[in-house]
Short mmCIF file of C-alpha atoms in Angstrom, two decimals:
data_model
loop_
_atom_site.label_atom_id
_atom_site.label_comp_id
_atom_site.label_asym_id
_atom_site.label_seq_id
_atom_site.Cartn_x
_atom_site.Cartn_y
_atom_site.Cartn_z
CA MET A 241 -24.20 -76.15 -10.51
CA SER A 242 -24.96 -72.42 -10.52
CA ASP A 243 -22.35 -69.70 -10.65
CA LYS A 244 -23.20 -68.84 -7.05
CA ASP A 245 -22.56 -72.45 -5.97
CA GLN A 246 -19.28 -72.55 -7.88
CA ILE A 247 -18.11 -69.33 -6.23
CA LEU A 248 -19.03 -70.70 -2.79
CA GLU A 249 -17.14 -73.90 -3.56
CA ILE A 250 -14.10 -71.82 -4.47
CA PHE A 251 -14.38 -69.89 -1.20
CA PHE A 252 -14.58 -73.10 0.82
CA LYS A 253 -11.60 -74.57 -1.05
CA GLU A 254 -9.71 -71.38 -0.29
CA TYR A 255 -10.67 -71.76 3.38
CA ASP A 256 -9.46 -75.37 3.37
CA LYS A 257 -6.12 -74.41 1.79
CA LEU A 258 -5.64 -71.51 4.20
CA LYS A 259 -6.33 -73.72 7.22
CA SER A 260 -3.89 -76.31 5.87
CA GLU A 261 -1.18 -73.67 5.41
CA GLN A 262 -1.93 -72.29 8.87
CA ALA A 263 -1.56 -75.75 10.46
CA GLN A 264 1.75 -76.35 8.65
CA ARG A 265 3.08 -72.98 9.75
CA ILE A 266 2.04 -73.63 13.36
CA GLY A 267 3.93 -76.94 13.38
CA PHE A 268 7.01 -75.38 11.80
CA ARG A 269 6.92 -72.37 14.13
CA ASP A 270 6.57 -74.48 17.25
CA ASN A 271 9.42 -76.78 16.22
CA LEU A 272 11.70 -73.74 15.92
CA LEU A 273 11.64 -73.47 19.72
CA TYR A 274 13.01 -77.00 20.08
CA VAL A 275 15.63 -76.51 17.39
CA THR A 276 16.75 -73.28 19.05
CA LEU A 277 17.08 -74.91 22.47
CA GLY A 278 19.02 -77.82 20.96
CA LEU A 279 21.43 -75.45 19.21
CA PHE A 280 21.89 -73.45 22.41
CA GLY A 281 22.83 -76.58 24.31
CA THR A 282 25.29 -77.63 21.63
CA VAL A 283 26.98 -74.23 21.35
CA VAL A 284 27.13 -73.59 25.10
CA SER A 285 28.51 -77.09 25.71
CA PHE A 286 31.26 -76.45 23.17
CA ALA A 287 31.94 -72.89 24.36
CA VAL A 288 32.43 -73.79 28.02
CA SER A 289 34.46 -76.93 27.33
CA ASN A 290 37.61 -74.86 26.85
CA PRO A 291 38.40 -71.16 27.42
CA SER A 292 39.67 -70.91 23.85
CA ASN A 293 36.11 -71.73 22.69
CA TYR A 294 34.43 -68.74 24.36
CA TYR A 295 34.13 -67.04 20.98
CA ALA A 296 31.53 -69.68 20.09
CA LEU A 297 29.15 -67.78 22.38
CA LEU A 298 28.91 -65.19 19.59
CA VAL A 299 27.13 -67.81 17.47
CA ILE A 300 24.13 -67.88 19.83
CA PRO A 301 22.90 -64.35 18.99
CA TRP A 302 22.94 -65.27 15.28
CA VAL A 303 20.97 -68.44 16.04
CA CYS A 304 18.54 -66.30 18.02
CA LEU A 305 18.24 -63.75 15.23
CA ILE A 306 17.79 -66.17 12.34
CA LEU A 307 15.47 -68.63 14.06
CA GLY A 308 13.70 -65.89 16.02
CA TRP A 309 12.99 -63.91 12.88
CA THR A 310 11.75 -67.06 11.13
CA TYR A 311 9.55 -67.78 14.16
CA ALA A 312 8.15 -64.23 14.16
CA VAL A 313 7.45 -64.24 10.42
CA ASN A 314 5.60 -67.55 10.65
CA ASP A 315 3.68 -66.38 13.70
CA GLU A 316 2.62 -63.24 11.83
CA LYS A 317 1.50 -65.28 8.81
CA ILE A 318 -0.52 -67.58 11.08
CA SER A 319 -2.30 -64.55 12.53
CA SER A 320 -2.72 -62.98 9.08
CA ILE A 321 -4.41 -66.11 7.74
CA GLY A 322 -6.86 -66.03 10.64
CA LYS A 323 -7.48 -62.32 10.15
CA TYR A 324 -8.07 -62.82 6.41
CA ILE A 325 -10.59 -65.57 7.11
CA ARG A 326 -12.40 -63.52 9.76
CA TYR A 327 -12.49 -60.20 7.88
CA LYS A 328 -12.38 -61.01 4.17
CA LEU A 329 -13.47 -64.57 3.48
CA VAL A 330 -16.43 -64.43 5.88
CA ASP A 331 -17.59 -61.20 4.21
CA LYS A 332 -17.23 -62.75 0.73
CA VAL A 333 -19.39 -65.71 1.75
CA LYS A 334 -21.94 -63.38 3.38
CA GLU A 335 -22.08 -61.30 0.20
CA HIS A 336 -22.68 -64.30 -2.04
CA THR A 337 -25.17 -66.08 0.21
CA GLY A 338 -26.95 -63.29 2.04
CA TYR A 339 -26.57 -65.44 5.14
CA MET A 340 -25.45 -63.20 7.99
CA ASP A 341 -24.87 -65.68 10.85
CA LEU A 342 -21.62 -67.15 9.60
CA GLU A 343 -20.46 -67.94 13.11
CA THR A 344 -22.16 -71.28 12.53
CA LEU A 345 -19.82 -71.90 9.58
CA PHE A 346 -16.67 -70.10 10.73
CA GLY A 347 -17.37 -70.18 14.46
CA TRP A 348 -13.97 -71.39 15.58
CA GLU A 349 -12.24 -68.53 13.78
CA ILE A 350 -14.05 -66.07 16.03
CA ALA A 351 -14.77 -68.10 19.19
CA HIS A 352 -11.17 -68.98 20.07
CA ARG A 353 -10.28 -65.29 20.09
CA ASN A 354 -12.95 -64.58 22.71
CA ASP A 355 -11.60 -67.03 25.29
CA LYS A 356 -11.29 -65.13 28.56
CA HIS A 357 -7.74 -66.44 29.07
CA ARG A 358 -6.49 -65.67 25.53
CA LYS A 359 -4.78 -62.39 26.37
CA ARG A 360 -2.97 -63.92 29.37
CA ARG A 361 -1.80 -66.88 27.26
CA LYS A 362 -0.63 -64.60 24.45
CA VAL A 363 1.33 -62.44 26.92
CA GLN A 364 2.88 -65.57 28.45
CA GLN A 365 3.81 -66.84 24.99
CA LEU A 366 5.35 -63.46 24.13
CA ILE A 367 7.46 -63.66 27.31
CA VAL A 368 8.63 -67.19 26.41
CA ASP A 369 9.44 -66.05 22.85
CA GLU A 370 11.38 -63.02 24.11
CA ILE A 371 13.32 -65.16 26.60
CA THR A 372 14.09 -67.81 23.99
CA PHE A 373 15.06 -65.60 21.08
CA VAL A 374 16.15 -62.29 22.60
CA PHE A 375 17.27 -62.61 26.22
CA SER A 376 19.18 -65.85 25.66
CA GLY A 377 21.17 -64.11 22.93
CA MET A 378 21.81 -61.21 25.31
CA ILE A 379 22.93 -63.62 28.02
CA ALA A 380 25.34 -65.23 25.57
CA LEU A 381 26.73 -61.79 24.71
CA SER A 382 27.03 -60.88 28.38
CA ALA A 383 28.83 -64.14 29.10
CA PHE A 384 31.19 -63.48 26.20
CA TRP A 385 31.93 -59.93 27.40
CA PHE A 386 32.54 -61.25 30.93
CA LEU A 387 34.70 -64.22 29.88
CA VAL A 388 36.78 -62.67 27.09
CA SER A 389 38.90 -59.74 28.11
CA GLN A 390 40.16 -57.48 25.37
CA PRO A 391 38.61 -59.09 22.26
CA PRO A 392 39.72 -57.63 18.92
CA LEU A 393 37.92 -54.43 17.91
CA ALA A 394 36.13 -56.14 15.02
CA VAL A 395 34.74 -58.78 17.40
CA THR A 396 33.63 -56.09 19.85
CA ILE A 397 31.84 -54.23 17.06
CA LEU A 398 30.26 -57.47 15.87
CA SER A 399 28.98 -58.21 19.37
CA TRP A 400 27.41 -54.74 19.65
CA VAL A 401 25.77 -55.21 16.24
CA GLU A 402 24.38 -58.50 17.50
CA LEU A 403 22.98 -56.76 20.57
CA LEU A 404 21.34 -54.07 18.44
CA LEU A 405 19.79 -56.68 16.16
CA LEU A 406 18.49 -58.65 19.15
CA ILE A 407 16.80 -55.49 20.45
CA VAL A 408 15.21 -54.95 17.03
CA LEU A 409 13.99 -58.57 17.04
CA GLY A 410 12.52 -58.09 20.51
CA VAL A 411 10.61 -55.01 19.39
CA GLU A 412 9.36 -56.76 16.25
CA MET A 413 8.13 -59.73 18.30
CA LEU A 414 6.24 -57.32 20.54
CA ILE A 415 4.69 -55.49 17.58
CA TYR A 416 3.48 -58.73 15.95
CA ALA A 417 2.32 -60.47 19.15
CA ASP A 418 -1.40 -60.26 18.16
CA LEU A 419 -2.61 -59.65 21.70
CA ALA A 420 -6.02 -58.36 20.58
CA GLU A 421 -9.17 -60.11 21.71
CA GLY A 422 -12.40 -60.59 19.83
CA ARG A 423 -13.01 -60.79 16.15
#
């Protein structure tokens, strides 16, 4: 086996490992939505079962922040893997083979980004993500502020910190939404 063949084999093994990591991250990311919804149901059920439990509503923003941030980080890594394949790995293979039409080898990496409905789907997914991880936390905070009159100052400060962090999460999710089309 020539050096050129060995290098190509390494590139294709790298591609295989990257696609495997990407698939694992997609599964993990998508399951975070279900875990989040399950935790919401549990906390809300407990919180509304007794007026003395209203403080439990302050747990929901933390759930939103922790799981939302984990979701966003995984989503960004999924996009980064695709971007690396499209921009770096394809160029490495082109350089070592001289073969310029790599869409036949890496076609899916480029083709799925050119779907005419991709942008609409990505915007819809961003809206779902923002509702799940940001607005639901804000609703929990609003419910807490409405239901608990005169909370201690430390709790009030904590709730405003939670709101600020939820806004930051919402902005970060928007920044990393990967709404671009094409390559």
